[in-house]
Coordinates of C-alpha atoms and ligand atoms in Angstrom, one line a residue:
M1 CA 15.7 -25.8 -4.4
K2 CA 14.4 -24.0 -6.5
V3 CA 12.2 -20.5 -5.6
A4 CA 9.7 -18.7 -7.1
V5 CA 9.1 -14.7 -7.0
L6 CA 5.7 -13.3 -8.1
T7 CA 4.5 -10.0 -7.4
S8 CA 0.6 -9.3 -7.1
G9 CA -2.1 -7.5 -6.1
G10 CA -1.3 -3.4 -6.8
D11 CA 2.2 -2.3 -7.8
A12 CA 4.8 -0.8 -4.8
P13 CA 7.4 1.4 -5.3
G14 CA 10.5 -0.3 -3.5
M15 CA 9.0 -3.8 -5.0
N16 CA 11.7 -4.3 -7.5
A17 CA 13.9 -3.5 -3.7
A18 CA 12.3 -6.7 -2.7
I19 CA 12.7 -8.9 -6.0
R20 CA 16.5 -7.7 -6.2
A21 CA 17.3 -9.2 -2.5
V22 CA 15.0 -12.2 -3.0
V23 CA 17.0 -13.2 -6.5
R24 CA 19.8 -12.1 -5.5
A25 CA 20.5 -14.1 -1.5
G26 CA 18.2 -17.0 -3.2
I27 CA 21.9 -16.9 -5.5
G28 CA 23.8 -17.1 -2.0
Q29 CA 22.1 -19.6 -0.4
G30 CA 23.5 -21.5 -3.9
W31 CA 20.0 -21.4 -5.1
S32 CA 18.3 -21.3 -8.7
M33 CA 16.1 -18.2 -9.0
Y34 CA 13.0 -18.0 -10.4
G35 CA 11.1 -14.9 -12.1
V36 CA 7.2 -15.5 -12.6
R37 CA 4.7 -13.0 -14.7
H38 CA 1.8 -11.2 -13.7
G39 CA 1.5 -12.5 -10.3
Y40 CA -1.1 -15.4 -9.7
A41 CA -2.4 -15.9 -12.9
G42 CA 1.6 -15.9 -14.0
L43 CA 1.5 -18.4 -12.0
M44 CA -0.6 -20.4 -13.6
A45 CA -0.6 -20.0 -16.8
G46 CA 3.0 -21.7 -15.8
N47 CA 5.1 -17.8 -16.9
F48 CA 8.1 -19.6 -15.0
R49 CA 11.7 -17.8 -16.0
P50 CA 15.0 -17.8 -15.1
L51 CA 17.0 -14.9 -12.3
G52 CA 19.9 -14.7 -12.7
A53 CA 22.2 -12.2 -10.4
R54 CA 22.6 -10.2 -13.3
D55 CA 18.8 -9.8 -14.5
V56 CA 18.1 -8.0 -11.5
G57 CA 20.7 -4.9 -11.5
E58 CA 19.6 -1.6 -12.1
I59 CA 15.8 -2.2 -11.0
M60 CA 16.5 -0.9 -7.5
Q61 CA 16.3 2.1 -8.2
L62 CA 12.7 1.9 -10.5
G63 CA 9.0 2.3 -8.9
G64 CA 6.3 -0.3 -10.5
T65 CA 7.4 -4.7 -10.7
V66 CA 9.4 -5.5 -13.5
L67 CA 7.8 -8.8 -12.9
G68 CA 3.8 -7.2 -13.9
S69 CA 1.2 -7.8 -11.5
A70 CA -2.6 -8.4 -11.9
R71 CA -5.5 -9.0 -10.8
S72 CA -6.6 -13.2 -11.0
P73 CA -10.1 -13.7 -9.3
E74 CA -9.3 -17.5 -11.0
F75 CA -6.5 -18.3 -8.5
K76 CA -9.5 -17.2 -5.4
T77 CA -11.2 -20.5 -6.5
V78 CA -9.6 -24.4 -6.0
D79 CA -8.4 -25.0 -8.7
G80 CA -7.4 -21.9 -9.9
R81 CA -4.3 -22.6 -7.1
R82 CA -4.6 -26.7 -8.2
K83 CA -3.1 -25.9 -11.7
A84 CA -1.3 -23.5 -10.1
I85 CA 0.1 -25.9 -7.6
R86 CA 0.5 -28.3 -10.5
E87 CA 3.0 -25.6 -13.8
M88 CA 5.4 -25.7 -10.7
N89 CA 5.3 -29.4 -10.1
K90 CA 6.2 -29.2 -13.4
E91 CA 8.3 -27.0 -13.2
G92 CA 10.1 -28.4 -9.6
I93 CA 10.0 -25.2 -8.0
D94 CA 10.4 -26.1 -4.0
A95 CA 9.5 -22.6 -2.9
L96 CA 7.8 -19.7 -3.9
V97 CA 7.4 -16.1 -2.9
A98 CA 4.9 -13.8 -3.0
I99 CA 5.6 -9.9 -3.3
G100 CA 1.7 -7.7 -2.2
G101 CA -0.5 -6.9 0.3
N102 CA -4.1 -8.0 1.6
G103 CA -5.4 -9.9 -1.0
T104 CA -2.1 -11.4 -1.8
Q105 CA -1.4 -13.0 1.0
T106 CA -4.8 -14.4 1.7
G107 CA -3.7 -16.3 -1.4
S108 CA -0.5 -17.1 0.1
H109 CA -2.7 -18.3 3.4
E110 CA -4.1 -20.4 0.8
L111 CA -1.5 -21.9 -1.4
A112 CA 0.0 -23.2 1.9
A113 CA -3.9 -24.5 3.2
M114 CA -1.9 -26.7 0.5
E115 CA 1.3 -27.9 1.7
F116 CA 2.9 -24.8 -0.5
P117 CA 5.6 -23.8 0.4
V118 CA 5.5 -20.3 0.3
V119 CA 7.1 -17.4 2.1
G120 CA 5.0 -13.4 2.4
V121 CA 6.8 -10.3 1.6
A122 CA 4.7 -6.8 3.5
S123 CA 3.9 -4.7 0.2
T124 CA 1.4 -2.5 -0.1
V125 CA 1.0 1.5 -0.6
D126 CA -2.4 1.1 2.0
N127 CA 0.1 0.4 4.8
D128 CA -3.8 -2.1 5.8
L129 CA -2.3 -5.4 6.4
Y130 CA -1.3 -6.8 9.2
G131 CA 1.8 -8.1 10.4
S132 CA 4.2 -5.6 9.1
D133 CA 3.7 -1.6 11.5
I134 CA 4.9 -0.5 8.0
T135 CA 4.6 -2.0 4.3
I136 CA 6.8 -1.8 1.0
G137 CA 5.6 1.5 -1.3
V138 CA 3.5 3.6 1.8
D139 CA 6.5 6.2 2.6
T140 CA 6.7 6.7 -1.5
A141 CA 3.6 7.4 -1.8
L142 CA 3.3 9.8 1.0
N143 CA 6.0 11.1 0.4
V144 CA 4.4 11.5 -3.3
A145 CA 0.8 12.7 -2.3
L146 CA 2.9 15.6 0.0
E147 CA 4.9 17.5 -2.6
A148 CA 1.5 17.4 -4.2
I149 CA 0.0 18.9 -0.8
D150 CA 2.1 21.0 -1.1
R151 CA 2.9 22.8 -4.5
L152 CA -1.8 22.6 -3.9
K153 CA -1.0 25.3 -0.2
V154 CA 0.5 27.2 -2.5
T155 CA -1.9 28.0 -4.6
A156 CA -4.6 28.0 -1.9
S157 CA -2.7 30.4 0.2
S158 CA -2.4 32.9 -3.8
H159 CA -5.9 33.0 -4.0
G160 CA -7.0 32.0 -0.5
R161 CA -9.1 29.0 -1.8
A162 CA -9.6 25.8 0.5
F163 CA -8.3 22.8 -1.1
L164 CA -9.6 18.8 -0.7
V165 CA -7.2 16.4 -1.7
E166 CA -7.8 12.5 -2.3
L167 CA -6.1 10.0 -1.1
M168 CA -6.2 6.0 -1.8
G169 CA -5.9 3.9 0.9
R170 CA -8.1 1.7 0.0
D171 CA -10.5 1.1 3.3
C172 CA -7.5 2.5 5.9
G173 CA -7.2 5.8 6.6
Y174 CA -3.5 5.5 7.5
V175 CA -2.0 8.0 4.3
A176 CA -5.1 10.2 4.9
L177 CA -3.6 10.5 8.3
M178 CA 0.2 10.6 7.9
A179 CA 0.0 13.2 4.7
G180 CA -2.7 15.3 6.7
I181 CA -0.2 15.6 9.5
A182 CA 2.8 16.1 7.5
G183 CA 0.9 18.9 5.6
G184 CA -0.6 20.3 7.2
A185 CA -4.0 19.9 6.9
E186 CA -6.9 21.6 8.7
A187 CA -8.6 19.0 8.8
I188 CA -8.3 15.3 7.7
V189 CA -11.3 13.1 7.2
I190 CA -11.1 9.1 7.3
P191 CA -12.9 6.5 7.8
E192 CA -11.9 4.4 10.5
V193 CA -13.6 8.3 12.6
E194 CA -17.1 9.3 11.3
T195 CA -17.4 12.4 9.8
D196 CA -19.5 14.4 9.6
P197 CA -18.8 16.9 6.4
E198 CA -20.9 20.2 8.2
D199 CA -17.7 19.8 11.7
V200 CA -15.1 19.9 8.6
A201 CA -16.7 23.6 6.8
N202 CA -17.0 24.6 11.1
E203 CA -12.7 23.7 10.7
I204 CA -12.9 25.5 8.0
R205 CA -14.2 28.8 8.6
R206 CA -12.7 28.7 11.2
A207 CA -8.3 29.0 9.7
Y208 CA -10.4 31.3 7.3
K209 CA -10.7 34.3 10.8
R210 CA -7.9 32.6 12.4
G211 CA -6.6 34.3 9.0
K212 CA -4.7 31.7 7.4
P213 CA -4.8 32.7 3.6
H214 CA -5.5 28.9 3.4
A215 CA -7.7 25.8 3.8
L216 CA -6.4 22.1 3.0
I217 CA -8.7 19.2 3.7
V218 CA -7.4 15.6 3.1
V219 CA -9.9 12.9 2.8
A220 CA -9.4 9.2 2.3
E221 CA -10.5 7.1 -0.6
G222 CA -12.1 4.6 1.7
A223 CA -14.4 7.2 3.9
R224 CA -17.4 8.0 4.4
Y225 CA -17.9 11.6 2.9
N226 CA -15.3 11.4 0.4
A227 CA -13.7 13.9 -2.4
A228 CA -17.1 13.4 -4.3
G229 CA -19.3 13.2 -0.9
L230 CA -18.0 16.0 0.5
A231 CA -17.7 18.2 -3.0
A232 CA -21.3 17.3 -3.4
F233 CA -22.2 18.8 0.0
F234 CA -20.6 21.6 -0.3
K235 CA -21.8 22.5 -3.6
E236 CA -25.1 22.0 -2.7
H237 CA -24.7 24.7 0.3
E238 CA -22.2 27.2 -1.1
Q239 CA -24.4 30.3 -0.5
R240 CA -24.8 29.4 3.4
L241 CA -21.3 28.3 3.8
G242 CA -20.3 30.9 1.3
F243 CA -16.7 29.1 -0.4
D244 CA -16.4 27.0 -2.2
L245 CA -14.1 23.9 -3.1
R246 CA -11.7 22.4 -5.5
V247 CA -11.0 19.3 -5.7
T248 CA -7.7 17.5 -6.5
V249 CA -7.7 12.5 -6.2
L250 CA -5.0 11.5 -7.0
G251 CA -5.6 8.3 -7.4
H252 CA -2.5 6.6 -9.2
V253 CA -0.2 9.1 -9.5
Q254 CA -0.3 8.5 -5.6
R255 CA 1.8 4.7 -6.8
G256 CA 3.9 5.5 -10.3
G257 CA 6.8 7.4 -7.7
T258 CA 10.6 7.0 -7.7
P259 CA 10.6 4.9 -4.2
T260 CA 12.0 6.5 -1.9
Y261 CA 15.2 5.4 0.9
A262 CA 13.3 3.7 3.3
D263 CA 11.9 1.5 0.7
R264 CA 14.7 0.3 -0.7
M265 CA 15.4 -0.2 2.0
L266 CA 12.3 -1.9 3.5
G267 CA 11.6 -3.9 0.5
T268 CA 15.3 -5.0 0.6
R269 CA 14.9 -6.1 4.1
L270 CA 12.5 -8.3 4.1
G271 CA 13.1 -9.5 0.1
A272 CA 16.3 -10.7 1.9
E273 CA 14.2 -12.4 5.1
A274 CA 12.2 -14.2 2.8
I275 CA 15.0 -16.5 1.3
H276 CA 16.4 -16.5 5.4
Q277 CA 13.4 -18.0 6.6
I278 CA 12.3 -20.3 3.3
A279 CA 16.2 -20.9 3.8
R280 CA 15.4 -22.7 7.8
G281 CA 12.2 -23.8 7.1
N282 CA 10.1 -21.7 8.5
T283 CA 7.2 -21.0 5.5
G284 CA 3.2 -20.4 6.2
V285 CA 4.6 -16.6 6.9
L286 CA 4.3 -12.7 6.5
V287 CA 7.7 -11.8 6.7
G288 CA 7.4 -7.5 7.7
I289 CA 8.9 -5.5 11.0
R290 CA 7.0 -5.2 13.9
Q291 CA 7.9 -2.2 16.2
G292 CA 11.6 -1.3 14.4
E293 CA 13.1 -5.3 13.7
L294 CA 12.0 -7.9 10.9
A295 CA 9.2 -10.5 12.0
A296 CA 7.7 -13.4 10.1
T297 CA 4.1 -13.5 11.8
P298 CA 2.0 -16.9 10.1
L299 CA 0.3 -16.4 7.6
G300 CA -3.7 -17.6 9.3
E301 CA -2.6 -14.6 11.7
V302 CA -2.3 -12.2 9.5
V303 CA -5.5 -13.0 6.8
A304 CA -7.6 -12.9 10.5
G305 CA -5.4 -10.1 11.8
K306 CA -7.1 -6.1 11.6
K307 CA -4.3 -3.7 10.8
Q308 CA -5.4 -1.0 14.1
L309 CA -5.0 3.2 13.0
D310 CA -4.3 5.2 15.9
T311 CA -6.7 7.7 15.9
S312 CA -5.8 9.4 18.4
L313 CA -3.0 11.4 15.9
L314 CA -6.2 12.6 14.1
E315 CA -6.7 14.6 18.0
L316 CA -3.1 15.8 17.4
A317 CA -3.8 16.1 13.9
G318 CA -5.9 18.6 15.0
I319 CA -4.8 20.4 17.3
L320 CA -2.0 21.7 15.2
A321 CA -4.1 22.3 12.7
K322 CA -4.9 25.8 15.0
Ligands
ATP401 P1 -2.7 -3.3 -2.0 O1 -3.8 -3.9 -1.4 O2 -1.6 -3.1 -2.5 O3 -3.7 -3.2 -4.0 P2 -3.6 -6.6 -1.9 O4 -2.9 -7.9 -2.9 O5 -4.2 -7.0 -1.5 O6 -3.4 -4.7 -3.1 P3 -5.1 -7.3 -4.0 O7 -6.2 -7.5 -6.1 O8 -6.4 -8.2 -3.4 O9 -4.1 -7.3 -4.3 O10 -5.0 -9.2 -4.7 C1 -4.5 -10.0 -5.5 C2 -4.4 -11.3 -6.3 O11 -5.0 -11.9 -4.2 C3 -6.0 -11.3 -5.8 O12 -6.4 -11.0 -7.4 C4 -5.8 -13.1 -6.2 O13 -5.0 -13.3 -7.5 C5 -5.8 -12.8 -5.1 N1 -7.0 -12.9 -3.8 C6 -7.1 -12.5 -3.4 N2 -8.0 -12.8 -2.6 C7 -7.9 -14.3 -2.3 C8 -8.5 -15.7 -1.9 N3 -10.0 -15.1 -0.6 N4 -7.9 -16.0 -2.3 C9 -7.1 -16.0 -2.6 N5 -6.6 -15.2 -3.6 C10 -6.9 -14.7 -3.3

């Protein structure tokens, strides 16, 4: 067997652990393993390179992806995908492991629909992928966010200021919600719950009245009132509200951390499981973690499904902020 592995979409800490596990577990099966540079763009360009066990040494502790990633609009077309399959056939590749998030797994699903054996590995810092309760990169992103929040709280307390920190997550509020709770935010704003900026201002005012030395708002980038929206509101009503807001947008910093233990372990388990699924002939699936166990979910289900966020945690956050 010849099996190729690629990383696609947003890079996520722990992807390298997954690449290492795919390659070494594949070698363990007696297969020849290949790396594809720059995701689906590299697949269409026939950018394959044989990977031995030594080639994936010393990468587990690195953030990002040693294979590189890319966003490839051409792969969304049938012609693009035909080109990719042609290149894989030319190289004699029998199966593909695609490590990535929603877009990547939509691409995997399309490849599987064209009868090419593919297994997806759940990896995105946004944790918005159906089929895995937690995805590679989320734990590290949360820890990076928490470090920023803790630091902002120190300076906020010294000056008695209100701070707002915006976290990435595309249209999903998971990272903002969890980091907000674990960081002890006074207010959390996520896309899944409609929030009135006036309520956020009241929350901050109440925090000061209760004698808190600081006030911290955590917002998700995808929220209707994200950093830009809330900052504009607070600026416009500064006189009436009686305080202003210092804004920090964490952006891609959140993605670049050294992978935590949890992400190295998750990448390792999911990477090895992808190989086990191929060995069993069970392709066209996404490997992830469901209810604490390794799980393979058909890609059709993954693409059609929508991951639900437990918004009751927002109420808990409100109670704990008192
Ligand atoms: P993240 O959410 O962490 O950024 P992602 O995998 O969702 O990761 P995207 O940029 O959405 O990142 O997708 C990565 C790549 O997957 C795209 O550049 C494209 O090549 C491929 N892809 C996305 N959508 C489709 C689609 N509908 N059909 C085929 N391929 C797709």
